PDB file of C-alpha atoms and ligand atoms in Angstrom:
ATOM      1  CA  UNK A  13     121.028  87.124 120.729  1.00 69.00           C
ATOM      2  CA  UNK A  14     120.881  87.244 116.931  1.00 88.00           C
ATOM      3  CA  UNK A  15     121.930  90.268 114.760  1.00 90.00           C
ATOM      4  CA  UNK A  16     118.431  91.703 114.473  1.00 90.00           C
ATOM      5  CA  UNK A  17     117.827  91.363 118.309  1.00 89.00           C
ATOM      6  CA  UNK A  18     121.101  93.109 118.853  1.00 89.00           C
ATOM      7  CA  UNK A  19     119.856  95.828 116.473  1.00 90.00           C
ATOM      8  CA  UNK A  20     116.630  96.363 118.390  1.00 89.00           C
ATOM      9  CA  UNK A  21     118.533  96.415 121.726  1.00 87.00           C
ATOM     10  CA  UNK A  22     120.643  99.210 120.365  1.00 83.00           C
ATOM     11  CA  UNK A  23     117.730 101.664 119.909  1.00 84.00           C
ATOM     12  CA  UNK A  24     116.856 103.575 122.960  1.00 75.00           C
ATOM     13  CA  UNK A  25     113.259 104.281 121.764  1.00 78.00           C
ATOM     14  CA  UNK A  26     111.646 102.086 119.204  1.00 82.00           C
ATOM     15  CA  UNK A  27     109.244 103.939 116.863  1.00 86.00           C
ATOM     16  CA  UNK A  28     105.777 104.283 118.529  1.00 88.00           C
ATOM     17  CA  UNK A  29     103.383 101.406 117.653  1.00 91.00           C
ATOM     18  CA  UNK A  30     100.474 102.304 115.393  1.00 92.00           C
ATOM     19  CA  UNK A  31      98.115 100.389 117.968  1.00 92.00           C
ATOM     20  CA  UNK A  32      94.915 101.345 116.078  1.00 93.00           C
ATOM     21  CA  UNK A  33      95.939  99.434 113.022  1.00 95.00           C
ATOM     22  CA  UNK A  34      95.578  95.859 114.403  1.00 94.00           C
ATOM     23  CA  UNK A  35      92.474  96.801 116.196  1.00 93.00           C
ATOM     24  CA  UNK A  36      90.660  98.384 113.137  1.00 94.00           C
ATOM     25  CA  UNK A  37      91.773  95.555 110.729  1.00 94.00           C
ATOM     26  CA  UNK A  38      89.276  92.705 111.696  1.00 91.00           C
ATOM     27  CA  UNK A  39      86.406  95.038 110.717  1.00 92.00           C
ATOM     28  CA  UNK A  40      87.654  95.279 107.159  1.00 94.00           C
ATOM     29  CA  UNK A  41      86.260  91.848 106.521  1.00 92.00           C
ATOM     30  CA  UNK A  42      83.414  91.918 109.076  1.00 90.00           C
ATOM     31  CA  UNK A  43      82.197  95.359 109.698  1.00 87.00           C
ATOM     32  CA  UNK A  44      78.596  94.383 110.948  1.00 85.00           C
ATOM     33  CA  UNK A  45      79.925  92.443 113.864  1.00 80.00           C
ATOM     34  CA  UNK A  46      82.443  95.243 114.832  1.00 86.00           C
ATOM     35  CA  UNK A  47      80.746  98.612 113.913  1.00 89.00           C
ATOM     36  CA  UNK A  48      80.172  99.944 117.441  1.00 91.00           C
ATOM     37  CA  UNK A  49      83.519  98.697 118.611  1.00 91.00           C
ATOM     38  CA  UNK A  50      85.248 100.326 115.738  1.00 92.00           C
ATOM     39  CA  UNK A  51      83.564 103.758 116.243  1.00 94.00           C
ATOM     40  CA  UNK A  52      84.560 103.682 119.897  1.00 94.00           C
ATOM     41  CA  UNK A  53      88.151 102.591 119.329  1.00 93.00           C
ATOM     42  CA  UNK A  54      88.640 105.749 117.063  1.00 94.00           C
ATOM     43  CA  UNK A  55      86.624 108.008 119.390  1.00 95.00           C
ATOM     44  CA  UNK A  56      88.774 107.125 122.327  1.00 94.00           C
ATOM     45  CA  UNK A  57      91.580 109.117 120.727  1.00 92.00           C
ATOM     46  CA  UNK A  58      90.331 112.795 120.559  1.00 93.00           C
ATOM     47  CA  UNK A  59      93.278 114.135 118.565  1.00 91.00           C
ATOM     48  CA  UNK A  60      92.912 111.417 115.957  1.00 91.00           C
ATOM     49  CA  UNK A  61      89.206 111.905 115.710  1.00 94.00           C
ATOM     50  CA  UNK A  62      89.608 115.632 115.215  1.00 94.00           C
ATOM     51  CA  UNK A  63      92.062 115.001 112.380  1.00 92.00           C
ATOM     52  CA  UNK A  64      89.913 112.365 110.800  1.00 91.00           C
ATOM     53  CA  UNK A  65      86.739 114.596 110.832  1.00 93.00           C
ATOM     54  CA  UNK A  66      88.765 117.525 109.573  1.00 91.00           C
ATOM     55  CA  UNK A  67      89.996 115.434 106.470  1.00 89.00           C
ATOM     56  CA  UNK A  68      86.514 113.860 105.875  1.00 88.00           C
ATOM     57  CA  UNK A  69      85.090 117.418 105.763  1.00 89.00           C
ATOM     58  CA  UNK A  70      87.824 118.811 103.573  1.00 84.00           C
ATOM     59  CA  UNK A  71      87.335 119.908  99.944  1.00 72.00           C
ATOM     60  CA  UNK A  72      88.975 116.673  98.842  1.00 72.00           C
ATOM     61  CA  UNK A  73      86.030 114.473 100.184  1.00 72.00           C
ATOM     62  CA  UNK A  74      83.509 117.203  99.891  1.00 69.00           C
ATOM     63  CA  UNK A  75      80.646 115.428 101.815  1.00 64.00           C
ATOM     64  CA  UNK A  76      76.978 116.402 101.076  1.00 70.00           C
ATOM     65  CA  UNK A  77      76.586 117.292 104.757  1.00 77.00           C
ATOM     66  CA  UNK A  78      79.265 118.191 107.195  1.00 86.00           C
ATOM     67  CA  UNK A  79      80.404 115.202 109.204  1.00 89.00           C
ATOM     68  CA  UNK A  80      80.545 115.787 112.964  1.00 92.00           C
ATOM     69  CA  UNK A  81      81.096 112.416 114.394  1.00 94.00           C
ATOM     70  CA  UNK A  82      82.939 109.139 113.571  1.00 95.00           C
ATOM     71  CA  UNK A  83      79.785 107.074 113.141  1.00 94.00           C
ATOM     72  CA  UNK A  84      78.532 109.489 110.614  1.00 92.00           C
ATOM     73  CA  UNK A  85      81.941 109.393 108.786  1.00 91.00           C
ATOM     74  CA  UNK A  86      81.788 105.610 108.565  1.00 91.00           C
ATOM     75  CA  UNK A  87      78.232 105.771 107.273  1.00 89.00           C
ATOM     76  CA  UNK A  88      78.888 108.585 104.644  1.00 87.00           C
ATOM     77  CA  UNK A  89      82.460 107.925 103.433  1.00 87.00           C
ATOM     78  CA  UNK A  90      82.391 104.118 104.046  1.00 89.00           C
ATOM     79  CA  UNK A  91      84.499 102.007 106.452  1.00 93.00           C
ATOM     80  CA  UNK A  92      87.281 101.325 103.699  1.00 93.00           C
ATOM     81  CA  UNK A  93      87.871 105.077 103.456  1.00 91.00           C
ATOM     82  CA  UNK A  94      87.803 105.719 107.207  1.00 93.00           C
ATOM     83  CA  UNK A  95      90.142 102.767 107.780  1.00 95.00           C
ATOM     84  CA  UNK A  96      92.642 104.026 105.233  1.00 95.00           C
ATOM     85  CA  UNK A  97      92.723 107.480 106.763  1.00 93.00           C
ATOM     86  CA  UNK A  98      92.855 106.207 110.304  1.00 93.00           C
ATOM     87  CA  UNK A  99      95.669 103.935 109.496  1.00 94.00           C
ATOM     88  CA  UNK A 100      97.493 106.696 107.713  1.00 95.00           C
ATOM     89  CA  UNK A 101      97.173 109.005 110.752  1.00 93.00           C
ATOM     90  CA  UNK A 102      98.064 106.304 113.174  1.00 92.00           C
ATOM     91  CA  UNK A 103     101.115 105.076 110.987  1.00 92.00           C
ATOM     92  CA  UNK A 104     102.524 108.563 110.395  1.00 92.00           C
ATOM     93  CA  UNK A 105     103.659 108.746 113.909  1.00 88.00           C
ATOM     94  CA  UNK A 106     106.007 105.862 113.550  1.00 91.00           C
ATOM     95  CA  UNK A 107     107.946 107.210 110.545  1.00 92.00           C
ATOM     96  CA  UNK A 108     110.127 109.714 112.612  1.00 87.00           C
ATOM     97  CA  UNK A 109     113.759 109.378 111.953  1.00 88.00           C
ATOM     98  CA  UNK A 110     117.053 111.185 112.773  1.00 87.00           C
ATOM     99  CA  UNK A 111     117.789 113.957 110.222  1.00 87.00           C
ATOM    100  CA  UNK A 112     121.270 112.795 109.021  1.00 90.00           C
ATOM    101  CA  UNK A 113     122.476 112.956 105.496  1.00 93.00           C
ATOM    102  CA  UNK A 114     121.013 110.392 103.184  1.00 93.00           C
ATOM    103  CA  UNK A 115     118.027 109.844 105.472  1.00 93.00           C
ATOM    104  CA  UNK A 116     114.953 111.782 104.394  1.00 92.00           C
ATOM    105  CA  UNK A 117     111.804 111.116 106.650  1.00 92.00           C
ATOM    106  CA  UNK A 118     109.484 113.042 104.317  1.00 93.00           C
ATOM    107  CA  UNK A 119     110.465 111.108 101.361  1.00 93.00           C
ATOM    108  CA  UNK A 120     110.190 107.815 102.878  1.00 95.00           C
ATOM    109  CA  UNK A 121     106.760 108.718 104.246  1.00 96.00           C
ATOM    110  CA  UNK A 122     105.439 109.804 100.916  1.00 96.00           C
ATOM    111  CA  UNK A 123     106.989 106.768  99.280  1.00 97.00           C
ATOM    112  CA  UNK A 124     105.197 104.709 101.790  1.00 97.00           C
ATOM    113  CA  UNK A 125     101.777 106.281 101.118  1.00 97.00           C
ATOM    114  CA  UNK A 126     102.251 105.953  97.345  1.00 98.00           C
ATOM    115  CA  UNK A 127     103.310 102.219  97.838  1.00 98.00           C
ATOM    116  CA  UNK A 128     100.099 101.792 100.097  1.00 98.00           C
ATOM    117  CA  UNK A 129      97.780 103.120  97.370  1.00 98.00           C
ATOM    118  CA  UNK A 130      99.694 101.179  94.640  1.00 98.00           C
ATOM    119  CA  UNK A 131      99.368  97.800  96.680  1.00 98.00           C
ATOM    120  CA  UNK A 132      95.767  98.585  97.063  1.00 98.00           C
ATOM    121  CA  UNK A 133      95.164  99.120  93.452  1.00 98.00           C
ATOM    122  CA  UNK A 134      96.817  95.741  92.668  1.00 98.00           C
ATOM    123  CA  UNK A 135      94.871  94.029  95.500  1.00 98.00           C
ATOM    124  CA  UNK A 136      91.642  95.235  93.833  1.00 97.00           C
ATOM    125  CA  UNK A 137      92.810  93.987  90.512  1.00 97.00           C
ATOM    126  CA  UNK A 138      93.559  90.425  91.735  1.00 97.00           C
ATOM    127  CA  UNK A 139      90.783  90.054  94.316  1.00 97.00           C
ATOM    128  CA  UNK A 140      92.785  90.467  97.564  1.00 97.00           C
ATOM    129  CA  UNK A 141      91.349  92.477 100.551  1.00 96.00           C
ATOM    130  CA  UNK A 142      92.470  96.068  99.614  1.00 97.00           C
ATOM    131  CA  UNK A 143      92.561  97.500 103.184  1.00 96.00           C
ATOM    132  CA  UNK A 144      94.956  94.698 104.342  1.00 97.00           C
ATOM    133  CA  UNK A 145      97.254  95.277 101.250  1.00 98.00           C
ATOM    134  CA  UNK A 146      97.090  99.139 101.827  1.00 98.00           C
ATOM    135  CA  UNK A 147      98.475  98.586 105.373  1.00 97.00           C
ATOM    136  CA  UNK A 148     101.182  96.246 104.033  1.00 98.00           C
ATOM    137  CA  UNK A 149     102.162  98.811 101.551  1.00 98.00           C
ATOM    138  CA  UNK A 150     102.150 101.591 104.144  1.00 98.00           C
ATOM    139  CA  UNK A 151     104.533  99.707 106.525  1.00 98.00           C
ATOM    140  CA  UNK A 152     106.644  97.788 103.948  1.00 98.00           C
ATOM    141  CA  UNK A 153     109.775 100.045 104.439  1.00 98.00           C
ATOM    142  CA  UNK A 154     109.276 100.520 108.221  1.00 97.00           C
ATOM    143  CA  UNK A 155     112.606  98.511 108.666  1.00 97.00           C
ATOM    144  CA  UNK A 156     114.458 101.521 107.192  1.00 97.00           C
ATOM    145  CA  UNK A 157     113.183 103.632 110.142  1.00 95.00           C
ATOM    146  CA  UNK A 158     114.593 101.107 112.579  1.00 95.00           C
ATOM    147  CA  UNK A 159     117.952 101.089 110.732  1.00 95.00           C
ATOM    148  CA  UNK A 160     118.091 104.835 110.698  1.00 95.00           C
ATOM    149  CA  UNK A 161     117.321 105.025 114.252  1.00 93.00           C
ATOM    150  CA  UNK A 162     119.935 102.500 115.296  1.00 92.00           C
ATOM    151  CA  UNK A 163     122.617 103.268 112.918  1.00 93.00           C
ATOM    152  CA  UNK A 164     122.212 107.008 112.153  1.00 93.00           C
ATOM    153  CA  UNK A 165     124.803 108.529 109.896  1.00 95.00           C
ATOM    154  CA  UNK A 166     126.272 105.100 108.897  1.00 96.00           C
ATOM    155  CA  UNK A 167     122.863 104.041 107.456  1.00 96.00           C
ATOM    156  CA  UNK A 168     122.468 107.379 105.729  1.00 97.00           C
ATOM    157  CA  UNK A 169     125.862 106.866 104.112  1.00 97.00           C
ATOM    158  CA  UNK A 170     124.803 103.276 103.054  1.00 98.00           C
ATOM    159  CA  UNK A 171     121.698 104.763 101.443  1.00 97.00           C
ATOM    160  CA  UNK A 172     123.702 107.398  99.592  1.00 97.00           C
ATOM    161  CA  UNK A 173     126.137 104.841  98.199  1.00 97.00           C
ATOM    162  CA  UNK A 174     123.361 102.478  97.012  1.00 97.00           C
ATOM    163  CA  UNK A 175     121.978 105.335  94.989  1.00 94.00           C
ATOM    164  CA  UNK A 176     125.364 106.213  93.661  1.00 96.00           C
ATOM    165  CA  UNK A 177     126.163 102.737  92.634  1.00 97.00           C
ATOM    166  CA  UNK A 178     122.690 101.956  91.425  1.00 92.00           C
ATOM    167  CA  UNK A 179     122.445  98.981  93.872  1.00 95.00           C
ATOM    168  CA  UNK A 180     119.054  98.006  95.478  1.00 95.00           C
ATOM    169  CA  UNK A 181     119.118  99.157  99.092  1.00 97.00           C
ATOM    170  CA  UNK A 182     118.218  95.708 100.402  1.00 98.00           C
ATOM    171  CA  UNK A 183     121.203  94.268  98.781  1.00 98.00           C
ATOM    172  CA  UNK A 184     123.530  96.857 100.160  1.00 98.00           C
ATOM    173  CA  UNK A 185     122.046  96.096 103.637  1.00 98.00           C
ATOM    174  CA  UNK A 186     122.624  92.444 103.258  1.00 98.00           C
ATOM    175  CA  UNK A 187     126.250  92.980 102.155  1.00 97.00           C
ATOM    176  CA  UNK A 188     126.886  95.427 105.082  1.00 97.00           C
ATOM    177  CA  UNK A 189     124.756  93.821 107.876  1.00 96.00           C
ATOM    178  CA  UNK A 190     123.859  90.360 106.931  1.00 96.00           C
ATOM    179  CA  UNK A 191     120.057  91.150 106.903  1.00 97.00           C
ATOM    180  CA  UNK A 192     117.775  93.678 105.124  1.00 98.00           C
ATOM    181  CA  UNK A 193     115.124  96.369 106.023  1.00 98.00           C
ATOM    182  CA  UNK A 194     112.290  93.827 104.984  1.00 98.00           C
ATOM    183  CA  UNK A 195     113.161  91.379 107.665  1.00 98.00           C
ATOM    184  CA  UNK A 196     113.864  94.081 110.292  1.00 97.00           C
ATOM    185  CA  UNK A 197     110.463  95.560 109.514  1.00 97.00           C
ATOM    186  CA  UNK A 198     108.699  92.288 109.749  1.00 98.00           C
ATOM    187  CA  UNK A 199     110.264  91.601 113.231  1.00 96.00           C
ATOM    188  CA  UNK A 200     109.076  95.029 114.457  1.00 96.00           C
ATOM    189  CA  UNK A 201     105.557  94.345 113.049  1.00 97.00           C
ATOM    190  CA  UNK A 202     105.468  91.045 114.865  1.00 96.00           C
ATOM    191  CA  UNK A 203     106.370  92.890 118.176  1.00 94.00           C
ATOM    192  CA  UNK A 204     103.334  95.162 117.402  1.00 94.00           C
ATOM    193  CA  UNK A 205     100.882  92.335 116.845  1.00 94.00           C
ATOM    194  CA  UNK A 206     100.256  93.326 113.258  1.00 96.00           C
ATOM    195  CA  UNK A 207      98.356  90.540 111.528  1.00 96.00           C
ATOM    196  CA  UNK A 208     100.539  87.842 109.928  1.00 97.00           C
ATOM    197  CA  UNK A 209      99.458  88.425 106.364  1.00 97.00           C
ATOM    198  CA  UNK A 210     100.733  91.979 106.667  1.00 98.00           C
ATOM    199  CA  UNK A 211     103.932  90.861 108.243  1.00 98.00           C
ATOM    200  CA  UNK A 212     104.482  88.403 105.550  1.00 98.00           C
ATOM    201  CA  UNK A 213     103.791  91.126 102.839  1.00 98.00           C
ATOM    202  CA  UNK A 214     106.525  93.175 104.449  1.00 98.00           C
ATOM    203  CA  UNK A 215     109.044  90.440 105.100  1.00 98.00           C
ATOM    204  CA  UNK A 216     108.983  89.237 101.435  1.00 98.00           C
ATOM    205  CA  UNK A 217     108.324  92.617  99.639  1.00 98.00           C
ATOM    206  CA  UNK A 218     111.707  92.381  97.841  1.00 98.00           C
ATOM    207  CA  UNK A 219     111.665  88.600  97.413  1.00 97.00           C
ATOM    208  CA  UNK A 220     108.030  87.511  96.777  1.00 98.00           C
ATOM    209  CA  UNK A 221     109.061  84.111  95.300  1.00 96.00           C
ATOM    210  CA  UNK A 222     110.599  83.274  98.737  1.00 97.00           C
ATOM    211  CA  UNK A 223     107.243  83.727 100.579  1.00 98.00           C
ATOM    212  CA  UNK A 224     105.362  80.635 101.729  1.00 97.00           C
ATOM    213  CA  UNK A 225     102.641  79.537  99.289  1.00 97.00           C
ATOM    214  CA  UNK A 226      99.702  81.076 101.212  1.00 97.00           C
ATOM    215  CA  UNK A 227     101.289  84.477 101.338  1.00 97.00           C
ATOM    216  CA  UNK A 228     103.045  84.651  97.891  1.00 97.00           C
ATOM    217  CA  UNK A 229     100.226  86.669  96.329  1.00 98.00           C
ATOM    218  CA  UNK A 230     100.307  89.110  99.161  1.00 98.00           C
ATOM    219  CA  UNK A 231     103.963  89.570  99.036  1.00 98.00           C
ATOM    220  CA  UNK A 232     103.970  89.998  95.110  1.00 98.00           C
ATOM    221  CA  UNK A 233     101.246  92.586  95.540  1.00 98.00           C
ATOM    222  CA  UNK A 234     103.349  94.752  97.906  1.00 98.00           C
ATOM    223  CA  UNK A 235     106.380  94.274  95.598  1.00 98.00           C
ATOM    224  CA  UNK A 236     104.386  95.442  92.600  1.00 98.00           C
ATOM    225  CA  UNK A 237     102.823  98.346  94.674  1.00 98.00           C
ATOM    226  CA  UNK A 238     106.450  99.403  95.475  1.00 98.00           C
ATOM    227  CA  UNK A 239     107.324  99.215  91.785  1.00 97.00           C
ATOM    228  CA  UNK A 240     104.335 101.357  90.831  1.00 98.00           C
ATOM    229  CA  UNK A 241     105.234 103.953  93.403  1.00 98.00           C
ATOM    230  CA  UNK A 242     108.749 104.202  92.132  1.00 96.00           C
ATOM    231  CA  UNK A 243     107.559 104.283  88.527  1.00 96.00           C
ATOM    232  CA  UNK A 244     105.812 107.592  89.333  1.00 92.00           C
ATOM    233  CA  UNK A 245     109.271 109.287  89.489  1.00 88.00           C
ATOM    234  CA  UNK A 246     111.210 106.758  87.439  1.00 90.00           C
ATOM    235  CA  UNK A 247     109.058 105.111  84.657  1.00 90.00           C
ATOM    236  CA  UNK A 248     112.071 103.196  83.601  1.00 90.00           C
ATOM    237  CA  UNK A 249     111.681 100.832  86.537  1.00 90.00           C
ATOM    238  CA  UNK A 250     108.820  99.299  84.525  1.00 91.00           C
ATOM    239  CA  UNK A 251     111.594  97.931  82.228  1.00 91.00           C
ATOM    240  CA  UNK A 252     113.181  96.174  85.176  1.00 91.00           C
ATOM    241  CA  UNK A 253     113.173  92.266  84.783  1.00 93.00           C
ATOM    242  CA  UNK A 254     112.093  92.041  88.401  1.00 94.00           C
ATOM    243  CA  UNK A 255     108.969  94.176  87.484  1.00 96.00           C
ATOM    244  CA  UNK A 256     108.015  91.785  84.556  1.00 95.00           C
ATOM    245  CA  UNK A 257     108.694  88.794  86.891  1.00 96.00           C
ATOM    246  CA  UNK A 258     106.234  90.033  89.431  1.00 97.00           C
ATOM    247  CA  UNK A 259     103.617  90.914  86.865  1.00 97.00           C
ATOM    248  CA  UNK A 260     104.053  87.355  85.473  1.00 97.00           C
ATOM    249  CA  UNK A 261     103.728  85.920  89.072  1.00 97.00           C
ATOM    250  CA  UNK A 262     100.377  87.680  89.418  1.00 98.00           C
ATOM    251  CA  UNK A 263      99.269  86.740  86.003  1.00 97.00           C
ATOM    252  CA  UNK A 264      98.300  90.381  85.138  1.00 97.00           C
ATOM    253  CA  UNK A 265      97.817  91.548  81.599  1.00 96.00           C
ATOM    254  CA  UNK A 266      99.428  94.815  80.253  1.00 95.00           C
ATOM    255  CA  UNK A 267      95.841  96.361  80.443  1.00 96.00           C
ATOM    256  CA  UNK A 268      95.480  95.385  84.144  1.00 97.00           C
ATOM    257  CA  UNK A 269      98.783  96.917  84.957  1.00 97.00           C
ATOM    258  CA  UNK A 270      97.839 100.013  83.193  1.00 96.00           C
ATOM    259  CA  UNK A 271      94.519 100.271  85.149  1.00 97.00           C
ATOM    260  CA  UNK A 272      96.464  99.791  88.451  1.00 97.00           C
ATOM    261  CA  UNK A 273      98.824 102.762  87.463  1.00 97.00           C
ATOM    262  CA  UNK A 274      95.744 104.897  86.478  1.00 96.00           C
ATOM    263  CA  UNK A 275      93.972 103.921  89.877  1.00 96.00           C
ATOM    264  CA  UNK A 276      97.186 104.962  91.614  1.00 96.00           C
ATOM    265  CA  UNK A 277      97.349 108.175  89.766  1.00 95.00           C
ATOM    266  CA  UNK A 278      93.750 109.038  90.804  1.00 94.00           C
ATOM    267  CA  UNK A 279      95.097 109.017  94.523  1.00 93.00           C
ATOM    268  CA  UNK A 280      97.748 111.656  93.817  1.00 93.00           C
ATOM    269  CA  UNK A 281      95.875 114.454  95.552  1.00 90.00           C
ATOM    270  CA  UNK A 282      95.079 112.510  98.723  1.00 90.00           C
ATOM    271  CA  UNK A 283      98.778 111.196  98.735  1.00 94.00           C
ATOM    272  CA  UNK A 284      99.928 114.973  98.462  1.00 93.00           C
ATOM    273  CA  UNK A 285      97.542 116.075 101.280  1.00 89.00           C
ATOM    274  CA  UNK A 286      98.321 113.131 103.619  1.00 90.00           C
ATOM    275  CA  UNK A 287     102.114 113.403 103.067  1.00 91.00           C
ATOM    276  CA  UNK A 288     102.099 116.771 104.693  1.00 82.00           C
ATOM    277  CA  UNK A 289     100.464 115.461 107.898  1.00 59.00           C
TER     278      UNK A 289
HETATM  279 FE1  FE2 B  21     111.933  98.062 100.527  1.00 51.74          FE
HETATM  280 FE1  FE2 B  22     110.004 100.768  99.096  1.00 51.74          FE
END
């Protein structure tokens, strides 16, 4: 048994799998073939359907006519919007962590949402499928949930020390455990049958240049989405050499980066609303 398998064995209950995400993802690229199935898959969960319709009818989306069923929501708001909301509602369940010093579930969830919208804005700028990158951004730090559940206080302390010493968390993890949260998260997503492009985006989100050629752009996109999320509170991360490296990797001009940041800024209200769910 390798070290990460041992880690999984240590947790009594793994985070609940967001089972809807892998089922809804194929329709992102082919909705026509999957429309009825998609509607049924959402409707089968009455609690999720109720929340989804409530959000679609909220002041934020403000539809011309009240939406009373999933089919109508998809037709009015568009499948991308419904997919994003359904994946947030499904994903939010798996971000529950023990409340120990240094571990802040709410903070990690909000950062995940912001990174999801950040990765999506970068995907749009470089022509990748936005919903897929949104999901990769949403789940990129899920490995931290596994580590917090398995190691509790000890992991909280590692997070506190990393902040105090200004060391990236993934490097502190590698020093302490021999692996990092990106690899742990990718292994969890493989167990959950999340599509391989998303798994690669998560696995390489701190080291996009290590990703295989076919997933390099995806990993770079999540890496940049993560940077843009951090830049909301700490604009100085935009001076980081790693930030400039990934911008160069994606061949993005300064104007394009600014557009991505503005697009992420436009999602501020929806992030606020969904971070309280
Ligand atoms: Fe990370
Ligand atoms: Fe992150």
